[in-house]
PDB file of C-alpha atoms and ligand atoms in Angstrom:
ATOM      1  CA  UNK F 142     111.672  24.939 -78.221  1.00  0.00           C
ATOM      2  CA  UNK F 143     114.839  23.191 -78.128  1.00  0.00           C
ATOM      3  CA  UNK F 144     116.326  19.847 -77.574  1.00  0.00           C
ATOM      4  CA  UNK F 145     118.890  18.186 -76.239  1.00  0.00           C
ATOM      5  CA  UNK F 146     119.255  15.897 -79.490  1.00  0.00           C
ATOM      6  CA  UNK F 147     117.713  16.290 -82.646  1.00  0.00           C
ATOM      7  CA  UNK F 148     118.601  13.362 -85.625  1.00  0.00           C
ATOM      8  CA  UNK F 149     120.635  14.145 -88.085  1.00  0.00           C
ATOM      9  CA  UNK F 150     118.042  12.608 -91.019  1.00  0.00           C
ATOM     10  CA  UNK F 151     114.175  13.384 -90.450  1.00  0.00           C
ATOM     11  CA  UNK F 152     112.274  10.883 -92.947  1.00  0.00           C
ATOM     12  CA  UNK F 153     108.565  11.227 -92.930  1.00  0.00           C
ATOM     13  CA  UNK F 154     105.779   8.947 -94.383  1.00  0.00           C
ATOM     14  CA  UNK F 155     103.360  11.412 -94.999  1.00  0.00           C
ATOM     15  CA  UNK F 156      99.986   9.278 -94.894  1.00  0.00           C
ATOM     16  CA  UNK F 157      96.125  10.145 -94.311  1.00  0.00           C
ATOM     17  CA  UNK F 158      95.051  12.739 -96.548  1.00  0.00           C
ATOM     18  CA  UNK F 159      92.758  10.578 -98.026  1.00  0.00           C
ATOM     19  CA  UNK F 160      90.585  10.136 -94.514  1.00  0.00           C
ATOM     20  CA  UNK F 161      91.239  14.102 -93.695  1.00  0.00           C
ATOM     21  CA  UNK F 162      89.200  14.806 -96.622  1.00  0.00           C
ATOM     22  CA  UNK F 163      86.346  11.995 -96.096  1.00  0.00           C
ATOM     23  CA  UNK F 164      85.860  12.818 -92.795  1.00  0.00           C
ATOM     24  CA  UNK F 165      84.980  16.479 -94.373  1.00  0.00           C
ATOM     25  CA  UNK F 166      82.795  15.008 -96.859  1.00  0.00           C
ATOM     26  CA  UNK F 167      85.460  16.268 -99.303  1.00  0.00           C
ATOM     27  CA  UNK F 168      86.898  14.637-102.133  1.00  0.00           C
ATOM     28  CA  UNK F 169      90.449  13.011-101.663  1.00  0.00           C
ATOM     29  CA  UNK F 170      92.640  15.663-103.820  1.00  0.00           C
ATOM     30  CA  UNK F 171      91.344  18.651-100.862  1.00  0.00           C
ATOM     31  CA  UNK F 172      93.348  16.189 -98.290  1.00  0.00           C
ATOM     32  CA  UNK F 173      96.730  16.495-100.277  1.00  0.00           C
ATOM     33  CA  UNK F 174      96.069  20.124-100.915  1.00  0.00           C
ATOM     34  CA  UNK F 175      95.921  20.617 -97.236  1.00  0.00           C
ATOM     35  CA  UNK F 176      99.049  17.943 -96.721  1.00  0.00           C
ATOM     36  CA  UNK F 177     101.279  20.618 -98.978  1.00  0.00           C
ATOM     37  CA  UNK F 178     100.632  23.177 -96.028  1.00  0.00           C
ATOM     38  CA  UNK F 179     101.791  20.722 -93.356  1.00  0.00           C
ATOM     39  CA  UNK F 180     105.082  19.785 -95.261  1.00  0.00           C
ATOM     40  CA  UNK F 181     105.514  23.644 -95.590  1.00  0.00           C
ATOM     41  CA  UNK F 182     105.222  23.846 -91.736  1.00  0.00           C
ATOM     42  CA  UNK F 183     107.328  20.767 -91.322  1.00  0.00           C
ATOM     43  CA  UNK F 184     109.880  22.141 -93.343  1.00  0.00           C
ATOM     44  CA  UNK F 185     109.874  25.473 -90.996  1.00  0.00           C
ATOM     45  CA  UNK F 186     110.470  23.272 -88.100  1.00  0.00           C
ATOM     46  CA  UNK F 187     113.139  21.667 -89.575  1.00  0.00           C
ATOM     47  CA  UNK F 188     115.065  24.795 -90.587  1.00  0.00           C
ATOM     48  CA  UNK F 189     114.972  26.293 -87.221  1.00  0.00           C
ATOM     49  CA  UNK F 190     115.686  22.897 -85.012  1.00  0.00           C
ATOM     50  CA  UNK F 191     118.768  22.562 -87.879  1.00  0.00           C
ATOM     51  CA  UNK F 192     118.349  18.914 -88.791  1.00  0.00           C
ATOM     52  CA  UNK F 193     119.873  18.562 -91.727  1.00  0.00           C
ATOM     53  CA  UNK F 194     118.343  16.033 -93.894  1.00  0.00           C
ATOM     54  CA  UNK F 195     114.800  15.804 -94.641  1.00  0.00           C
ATOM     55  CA  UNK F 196     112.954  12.859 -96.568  1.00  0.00           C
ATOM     56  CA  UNK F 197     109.511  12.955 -97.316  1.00  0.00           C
ATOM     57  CA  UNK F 198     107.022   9.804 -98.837  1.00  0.00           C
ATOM     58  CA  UNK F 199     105.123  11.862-100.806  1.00  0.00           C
ATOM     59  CA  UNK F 200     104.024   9.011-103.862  1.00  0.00           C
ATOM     60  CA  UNK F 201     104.754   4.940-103.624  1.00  0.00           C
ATOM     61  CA  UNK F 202     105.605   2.736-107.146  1.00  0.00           C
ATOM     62  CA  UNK F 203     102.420   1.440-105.699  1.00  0.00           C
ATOM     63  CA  UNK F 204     100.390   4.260-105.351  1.00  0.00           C
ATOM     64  CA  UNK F 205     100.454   4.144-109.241  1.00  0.00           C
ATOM     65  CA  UNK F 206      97.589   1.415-108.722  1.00  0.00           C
ATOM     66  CA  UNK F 207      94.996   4.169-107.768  1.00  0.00           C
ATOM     67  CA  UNK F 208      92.906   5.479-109.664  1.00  0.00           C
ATOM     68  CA  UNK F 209      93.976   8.043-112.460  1.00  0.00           C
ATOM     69  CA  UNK F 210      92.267  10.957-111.789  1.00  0.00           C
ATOM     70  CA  UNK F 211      93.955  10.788-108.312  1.00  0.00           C
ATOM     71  CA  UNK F 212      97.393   9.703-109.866  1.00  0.00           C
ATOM     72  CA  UNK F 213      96.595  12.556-112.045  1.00  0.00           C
ATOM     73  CA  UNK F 214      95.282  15.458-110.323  1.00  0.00           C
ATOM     74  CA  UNK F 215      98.473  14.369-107.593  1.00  0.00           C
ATOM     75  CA  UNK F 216     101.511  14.855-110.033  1.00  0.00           C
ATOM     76  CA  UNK F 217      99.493  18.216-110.645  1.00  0.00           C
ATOM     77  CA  UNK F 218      99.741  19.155-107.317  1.00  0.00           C
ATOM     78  CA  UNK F 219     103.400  18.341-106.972  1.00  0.00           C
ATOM     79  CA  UNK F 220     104.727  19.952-110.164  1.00  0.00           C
ATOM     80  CA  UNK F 221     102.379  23.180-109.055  1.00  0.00           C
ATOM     81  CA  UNK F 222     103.964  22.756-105.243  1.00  0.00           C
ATOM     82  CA  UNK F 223     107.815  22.925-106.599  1.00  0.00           C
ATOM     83  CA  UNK F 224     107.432  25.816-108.705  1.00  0.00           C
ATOM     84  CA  UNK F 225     105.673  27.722-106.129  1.00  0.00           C
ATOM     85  CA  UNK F 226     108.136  26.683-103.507  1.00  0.00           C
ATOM     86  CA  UNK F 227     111.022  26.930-105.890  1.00  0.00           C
ATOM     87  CA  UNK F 228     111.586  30.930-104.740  1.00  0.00           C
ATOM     88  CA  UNK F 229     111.623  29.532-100.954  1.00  0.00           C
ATOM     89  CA  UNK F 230     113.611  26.564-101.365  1.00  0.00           C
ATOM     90  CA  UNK F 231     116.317  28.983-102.902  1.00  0.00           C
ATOM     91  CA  UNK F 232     116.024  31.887-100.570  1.00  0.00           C
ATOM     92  CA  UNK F 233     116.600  29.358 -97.752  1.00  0.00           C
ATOM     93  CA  UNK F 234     119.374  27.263 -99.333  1.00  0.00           C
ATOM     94  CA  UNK F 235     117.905  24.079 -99.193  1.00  0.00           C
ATOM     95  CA  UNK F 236     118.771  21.669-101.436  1.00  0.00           C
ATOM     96  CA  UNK F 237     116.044  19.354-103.348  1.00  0.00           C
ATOM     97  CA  UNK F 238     116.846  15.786-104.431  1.00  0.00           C
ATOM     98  CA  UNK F 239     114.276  13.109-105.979  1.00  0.00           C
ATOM     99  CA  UNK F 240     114.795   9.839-105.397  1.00  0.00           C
ATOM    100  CA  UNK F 241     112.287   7.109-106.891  1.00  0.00           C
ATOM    101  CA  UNK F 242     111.859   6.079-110.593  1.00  0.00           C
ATOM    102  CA  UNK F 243     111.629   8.954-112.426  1.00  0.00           C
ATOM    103  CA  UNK F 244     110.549   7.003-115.873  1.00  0.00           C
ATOM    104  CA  UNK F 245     106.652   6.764-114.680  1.00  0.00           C
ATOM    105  CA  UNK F 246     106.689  10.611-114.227  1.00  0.00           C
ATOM    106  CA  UNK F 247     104.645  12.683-116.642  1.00  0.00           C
ATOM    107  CA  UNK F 248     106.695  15.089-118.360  1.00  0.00           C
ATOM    108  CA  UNK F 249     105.710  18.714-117.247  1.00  0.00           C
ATOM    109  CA  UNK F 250     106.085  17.112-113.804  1.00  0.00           C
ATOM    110  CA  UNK F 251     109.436  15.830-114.732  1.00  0.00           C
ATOM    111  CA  UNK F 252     110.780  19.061-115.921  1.00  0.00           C
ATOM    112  CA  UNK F 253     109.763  20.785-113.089  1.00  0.00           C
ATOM    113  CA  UNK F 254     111.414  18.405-110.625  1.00  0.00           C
ATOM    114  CA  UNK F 255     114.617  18.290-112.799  1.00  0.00           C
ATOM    115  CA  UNK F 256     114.576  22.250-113.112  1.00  0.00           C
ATOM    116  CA  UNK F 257     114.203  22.732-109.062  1.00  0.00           C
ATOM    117  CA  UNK F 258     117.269  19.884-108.221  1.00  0.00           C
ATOM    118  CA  UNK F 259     119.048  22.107-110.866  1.00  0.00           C
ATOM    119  CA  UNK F 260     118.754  25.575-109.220  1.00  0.00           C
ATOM    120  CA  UNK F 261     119.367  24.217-105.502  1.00  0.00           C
ATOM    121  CA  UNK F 262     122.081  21.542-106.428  1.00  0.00           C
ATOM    122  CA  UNK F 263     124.813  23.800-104.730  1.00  0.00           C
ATOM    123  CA  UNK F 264     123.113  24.362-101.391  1.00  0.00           C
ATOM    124  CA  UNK F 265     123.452  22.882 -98.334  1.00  0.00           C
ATOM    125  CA  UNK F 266     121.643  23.930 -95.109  1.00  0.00           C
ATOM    126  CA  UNK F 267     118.836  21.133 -95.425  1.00  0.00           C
ATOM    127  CA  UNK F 268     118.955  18.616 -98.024  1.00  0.00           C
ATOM    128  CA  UNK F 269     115.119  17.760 -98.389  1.00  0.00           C
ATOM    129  CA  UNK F 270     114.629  14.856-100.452  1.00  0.00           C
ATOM    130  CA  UNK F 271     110.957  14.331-102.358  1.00  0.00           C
ATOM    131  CA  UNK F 272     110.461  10.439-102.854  1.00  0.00           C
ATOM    132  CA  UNK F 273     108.280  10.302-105.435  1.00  0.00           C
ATOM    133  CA  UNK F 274     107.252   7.130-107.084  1.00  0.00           C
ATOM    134  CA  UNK F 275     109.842   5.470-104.598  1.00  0.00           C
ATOM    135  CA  UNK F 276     110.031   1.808-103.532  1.00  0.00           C
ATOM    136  CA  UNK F 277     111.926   0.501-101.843  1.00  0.00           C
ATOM    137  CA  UNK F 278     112.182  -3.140-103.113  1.00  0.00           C
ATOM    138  CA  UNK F 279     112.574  -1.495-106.494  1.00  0.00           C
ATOM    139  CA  UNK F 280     115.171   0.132-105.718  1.00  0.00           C
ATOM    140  CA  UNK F 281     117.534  -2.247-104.063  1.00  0.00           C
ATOM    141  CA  UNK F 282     116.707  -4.912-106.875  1.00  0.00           C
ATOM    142  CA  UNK F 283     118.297  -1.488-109.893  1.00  0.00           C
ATOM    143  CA  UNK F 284     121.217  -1.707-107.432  1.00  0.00           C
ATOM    144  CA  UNK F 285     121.836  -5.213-107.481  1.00  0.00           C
ATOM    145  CA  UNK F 286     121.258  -5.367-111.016  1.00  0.00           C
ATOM    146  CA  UNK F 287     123.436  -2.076-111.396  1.00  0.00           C
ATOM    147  CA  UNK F 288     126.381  -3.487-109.402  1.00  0.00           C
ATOM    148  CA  UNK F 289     125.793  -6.811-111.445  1.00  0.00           C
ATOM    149  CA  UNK F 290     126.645  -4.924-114.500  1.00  0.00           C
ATOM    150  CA  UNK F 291     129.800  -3.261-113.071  1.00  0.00           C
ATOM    151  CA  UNK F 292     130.874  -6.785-111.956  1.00  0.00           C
ATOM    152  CA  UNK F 293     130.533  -7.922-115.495  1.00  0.00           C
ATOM    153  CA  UNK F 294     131.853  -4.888-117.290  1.00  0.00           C
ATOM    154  CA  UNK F 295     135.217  -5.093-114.906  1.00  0.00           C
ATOM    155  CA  UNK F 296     134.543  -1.863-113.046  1.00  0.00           C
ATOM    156  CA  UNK F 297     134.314  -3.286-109.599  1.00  0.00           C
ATOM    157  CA  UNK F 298     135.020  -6.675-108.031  1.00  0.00           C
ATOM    158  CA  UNK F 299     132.839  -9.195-106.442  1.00  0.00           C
ATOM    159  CA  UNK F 300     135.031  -8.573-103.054  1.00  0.00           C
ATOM    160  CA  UNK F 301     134.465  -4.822-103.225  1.00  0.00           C
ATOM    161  CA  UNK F 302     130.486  -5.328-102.812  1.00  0.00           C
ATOM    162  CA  UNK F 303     129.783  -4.411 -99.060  1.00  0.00           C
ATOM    163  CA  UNK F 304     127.224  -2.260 -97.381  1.00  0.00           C
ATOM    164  CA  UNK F 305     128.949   1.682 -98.154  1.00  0.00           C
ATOM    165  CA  UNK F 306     128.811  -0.038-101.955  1.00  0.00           C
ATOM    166  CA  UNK F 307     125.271  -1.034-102.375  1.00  0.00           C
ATOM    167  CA  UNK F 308     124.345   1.925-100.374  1.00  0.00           C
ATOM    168  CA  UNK F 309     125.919   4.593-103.283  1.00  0.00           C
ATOM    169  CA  UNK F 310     123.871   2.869-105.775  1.00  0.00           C
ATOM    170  CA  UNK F 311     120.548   3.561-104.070  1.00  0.00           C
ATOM    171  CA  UNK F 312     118.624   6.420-104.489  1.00  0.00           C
ATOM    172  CA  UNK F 313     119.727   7.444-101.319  1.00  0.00           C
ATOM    173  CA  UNK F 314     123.792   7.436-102.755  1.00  0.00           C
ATOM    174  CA  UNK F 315     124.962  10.060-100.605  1.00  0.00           C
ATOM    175  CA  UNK F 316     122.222  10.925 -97.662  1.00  0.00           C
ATOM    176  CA  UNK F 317     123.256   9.251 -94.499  1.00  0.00           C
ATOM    177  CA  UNK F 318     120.699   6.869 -93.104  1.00  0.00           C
ATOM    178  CA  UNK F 319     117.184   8.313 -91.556  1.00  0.00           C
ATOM    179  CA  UNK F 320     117.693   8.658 -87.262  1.00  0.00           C
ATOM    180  CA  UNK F 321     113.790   9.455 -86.967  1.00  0.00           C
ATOM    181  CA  UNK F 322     111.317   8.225 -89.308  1.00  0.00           C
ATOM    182  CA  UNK F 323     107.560   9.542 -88.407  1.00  0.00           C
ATOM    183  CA  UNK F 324     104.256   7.801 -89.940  1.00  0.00           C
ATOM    184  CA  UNK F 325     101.193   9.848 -89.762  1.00  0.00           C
ATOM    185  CA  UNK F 326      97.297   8.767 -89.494  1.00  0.00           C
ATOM    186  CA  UNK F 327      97.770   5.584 -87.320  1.00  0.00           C
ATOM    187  CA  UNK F 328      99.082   2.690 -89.837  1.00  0.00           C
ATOM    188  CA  UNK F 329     102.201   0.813 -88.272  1.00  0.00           C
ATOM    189  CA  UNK F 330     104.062  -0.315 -91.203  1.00  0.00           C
ATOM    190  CA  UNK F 331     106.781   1.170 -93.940  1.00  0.00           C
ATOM    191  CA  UNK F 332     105.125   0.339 -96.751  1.00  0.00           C
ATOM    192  CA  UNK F 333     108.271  -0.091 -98.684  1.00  0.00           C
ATOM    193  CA  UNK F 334     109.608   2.986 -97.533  1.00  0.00           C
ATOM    194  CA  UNK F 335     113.962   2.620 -96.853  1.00  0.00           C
ATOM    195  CA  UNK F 336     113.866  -0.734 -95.996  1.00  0.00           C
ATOM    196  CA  UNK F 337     117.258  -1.412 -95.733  1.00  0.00           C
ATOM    197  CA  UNK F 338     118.133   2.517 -94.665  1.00  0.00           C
ATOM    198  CA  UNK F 339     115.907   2.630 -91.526  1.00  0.00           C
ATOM    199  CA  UNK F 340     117.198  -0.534 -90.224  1.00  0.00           C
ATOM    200  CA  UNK F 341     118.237   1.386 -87.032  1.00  0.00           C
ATOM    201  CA  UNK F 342     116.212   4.157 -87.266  1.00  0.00           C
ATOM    202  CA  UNK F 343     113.742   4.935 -84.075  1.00  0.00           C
ATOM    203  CA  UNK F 344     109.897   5.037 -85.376  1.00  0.00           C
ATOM    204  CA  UNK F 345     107.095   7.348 -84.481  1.00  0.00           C
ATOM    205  CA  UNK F 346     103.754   6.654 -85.291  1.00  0.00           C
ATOM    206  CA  UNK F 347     100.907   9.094 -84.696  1.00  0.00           C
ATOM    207  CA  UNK F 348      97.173   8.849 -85.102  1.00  0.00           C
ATOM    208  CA  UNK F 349      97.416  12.353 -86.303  1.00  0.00           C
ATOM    209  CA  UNK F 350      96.337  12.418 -89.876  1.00  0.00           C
ATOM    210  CA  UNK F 351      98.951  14.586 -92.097  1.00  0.00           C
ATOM    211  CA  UNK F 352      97.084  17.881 -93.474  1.00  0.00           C
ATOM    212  CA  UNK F 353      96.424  18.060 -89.202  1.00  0.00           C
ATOM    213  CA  UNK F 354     100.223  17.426 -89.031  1.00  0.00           C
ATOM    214  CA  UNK F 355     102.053  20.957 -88.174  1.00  0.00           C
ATOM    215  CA  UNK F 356     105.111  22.333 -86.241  1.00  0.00           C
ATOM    216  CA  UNK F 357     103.535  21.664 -82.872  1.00  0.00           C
ATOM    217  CA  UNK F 358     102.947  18.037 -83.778  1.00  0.00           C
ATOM    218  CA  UNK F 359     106.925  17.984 -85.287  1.00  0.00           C
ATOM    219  CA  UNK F 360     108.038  19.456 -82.049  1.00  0.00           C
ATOM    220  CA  UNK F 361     106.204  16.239 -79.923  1.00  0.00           C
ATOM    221  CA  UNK F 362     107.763  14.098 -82.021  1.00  0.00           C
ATOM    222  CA  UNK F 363     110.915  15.518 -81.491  1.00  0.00           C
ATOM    223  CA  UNK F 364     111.069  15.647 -77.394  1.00  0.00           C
ATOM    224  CA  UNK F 365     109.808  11.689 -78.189  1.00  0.00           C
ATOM    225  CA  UNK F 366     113.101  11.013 -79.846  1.00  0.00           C
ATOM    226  CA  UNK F 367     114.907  13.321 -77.364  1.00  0.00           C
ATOM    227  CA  UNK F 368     114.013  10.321 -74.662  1.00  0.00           C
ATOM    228  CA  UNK F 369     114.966   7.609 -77.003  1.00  0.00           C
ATOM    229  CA  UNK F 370     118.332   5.355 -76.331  1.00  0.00           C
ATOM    230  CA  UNK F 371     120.164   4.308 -79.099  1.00  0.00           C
ATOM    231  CA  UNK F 372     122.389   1.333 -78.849  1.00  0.00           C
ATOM    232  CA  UNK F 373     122.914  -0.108 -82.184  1.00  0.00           C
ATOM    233  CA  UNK F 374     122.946  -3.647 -80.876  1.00  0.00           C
ATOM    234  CA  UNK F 375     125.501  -2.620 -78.150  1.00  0.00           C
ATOM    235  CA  UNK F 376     125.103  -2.857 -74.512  1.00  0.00           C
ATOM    236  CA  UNK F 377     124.170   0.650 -72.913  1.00  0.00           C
ATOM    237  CA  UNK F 378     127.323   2.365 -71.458  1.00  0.00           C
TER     238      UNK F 378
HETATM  239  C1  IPE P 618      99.005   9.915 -98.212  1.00  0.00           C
HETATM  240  O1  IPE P 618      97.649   9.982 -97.960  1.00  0.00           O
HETATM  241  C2  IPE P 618      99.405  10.496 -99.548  1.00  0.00           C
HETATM  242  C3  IPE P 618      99.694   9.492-100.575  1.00  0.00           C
HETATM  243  C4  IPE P 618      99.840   8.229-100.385  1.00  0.00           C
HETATM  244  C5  IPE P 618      99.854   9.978-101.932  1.00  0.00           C
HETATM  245  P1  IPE P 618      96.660   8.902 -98.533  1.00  0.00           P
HETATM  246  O2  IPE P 618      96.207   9.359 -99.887  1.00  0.00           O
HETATM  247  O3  IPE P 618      97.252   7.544 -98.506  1.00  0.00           O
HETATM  248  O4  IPE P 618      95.463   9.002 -97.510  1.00  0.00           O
HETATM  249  P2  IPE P 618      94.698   7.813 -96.798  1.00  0.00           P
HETATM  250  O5  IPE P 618      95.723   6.913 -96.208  1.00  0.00           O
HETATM  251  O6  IPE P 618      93.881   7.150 -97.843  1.00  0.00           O
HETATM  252  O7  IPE P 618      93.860   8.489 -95.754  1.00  0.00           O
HETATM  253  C1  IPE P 619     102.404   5.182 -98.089  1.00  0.00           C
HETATM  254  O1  IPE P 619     101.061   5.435 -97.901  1.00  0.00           O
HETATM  255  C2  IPE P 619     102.922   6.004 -99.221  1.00  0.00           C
HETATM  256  C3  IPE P 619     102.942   7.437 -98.989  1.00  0.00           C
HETATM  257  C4  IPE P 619     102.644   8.053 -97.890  1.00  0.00           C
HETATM  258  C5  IPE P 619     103.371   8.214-100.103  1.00  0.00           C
HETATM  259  P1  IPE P 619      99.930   4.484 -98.486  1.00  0.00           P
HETATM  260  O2  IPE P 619      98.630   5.055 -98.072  1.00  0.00           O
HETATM  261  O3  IPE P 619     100.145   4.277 -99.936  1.00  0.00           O
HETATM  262  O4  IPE P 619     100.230   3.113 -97.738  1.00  0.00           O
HETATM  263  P2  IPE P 619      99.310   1.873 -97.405  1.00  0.00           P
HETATM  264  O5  IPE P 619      98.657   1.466 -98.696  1.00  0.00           O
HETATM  265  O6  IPE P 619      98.296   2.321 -96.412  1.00  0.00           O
HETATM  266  O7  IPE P 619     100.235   0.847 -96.848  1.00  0.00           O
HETATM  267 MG1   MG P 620      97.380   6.134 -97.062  1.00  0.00          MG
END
């Protein structure tokens, strides 16, 4: 399958694991298990339509609230995920980049991520970014206070401060803003997800609850934003 236009910056809020499981009488952790496949098939369809940056919600500063076996048993599962995928991630040249607060995350975890940004730092065919413990209130407030700080130390001027500024002190520094942002399982909201990077980005929600989420489901999305007009606040010409 191929389209006419594909975005340039995929971001994904990977939600409804949680239901996948209960509706299988299973507990939660066997939904996120099953989400790891659908990112791997997500990432397939990314390589071969080319887009070039990938951002997946895969753990909120909020989602620290639940409970800790699931907080738990869910940096497990992501520490386990980027060593397995490490071999992959290399043999494909993709890059991997964290962005979130890193201070919450449990060492082993923490190591692993630091290890995998490490080995794929030089690559560039897909730059596939894992926000993890990401929001984004938080992290527009560490750039304001970061560019506060520069102001007072001399290294940059109050007139310098416009939006190419505050956007290299985001996580984001560097990774242009998201086209195509998709939400899975049927919620209509960000949930502090690049708020001020997906101001013009086109939205896709889907009832379809992530671990169901594969290729085939990508694709759809895809031909959706094929048919959308961007205009940026300009007239259409
Ligand atoms: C998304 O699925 C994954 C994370 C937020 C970590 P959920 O765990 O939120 O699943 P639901 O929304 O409860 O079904
Ligand atoms: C958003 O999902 C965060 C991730 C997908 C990682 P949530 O399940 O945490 O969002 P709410 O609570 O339904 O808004
Ligand atoms: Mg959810």
């Amino acid at each position: 399958m191929t389209f006419k236009n594909i975005p340039n910056h995929l971001a994904v809020i990977m939600d409804g694991n949680g239901r996948w499981a209960k509706k299988r009488n299973l507990e939660r952790i066997y939904g996120h298990i099953e989400g790891i496949k659908s990112l791997k098939s997500v990432i397939k369809g990314v390589m071969h339509h080319k887009i070039r940056y990938l951002t997946v919600f895969a753990f909120s500063t909020e989602n620290w609230q639940r409970p800790s076996e699931e907080v738990d048993s869910l940096m497990h599962l992501l520490s386990e995920y980027i060593d397995l995928e490490l071999p992959y991630l290399i043999k494909n040249k993709i890059r991997l980049k964290f962005i979130g607060n890193t201070e919450n995350i449990p060492e082993n975890s923490k190591s692993a991520m630091l290890n995998a940004e490490e080995k794929t730092k030089n690559f560039n065919e897909l730059i596939f970014s894992l926000a993890l413990s990401y929001g984004s209130k938080e992290e527009i407030l560490n750039a304001v206070c970061k560019i506060a700080e520069d102001v007072k130390k001399g290294s940059i001027d109050v007139k310098d401060i416009n939006g190419a500024l505050l956007s290299s002190y985001l996580y984001t520094a560097g990774i242009p803003d998201p086209d195509f942002l998709i939400r899975t399982s049927g919620e209509q909201r960000l949930s502090n997800f690049m708020l001020y990077q997906a101001a013009y980005a086109e939205i896709y929600f889907t009832k379809t609850l992530w671990p169901d989420f594969r290729k085939k489901n990508l694709n759809a999305a895809l031909k959706n934003y094929e048919k959308r007009v961007r205009r940026f606040g300009k007239t259409e010409i």
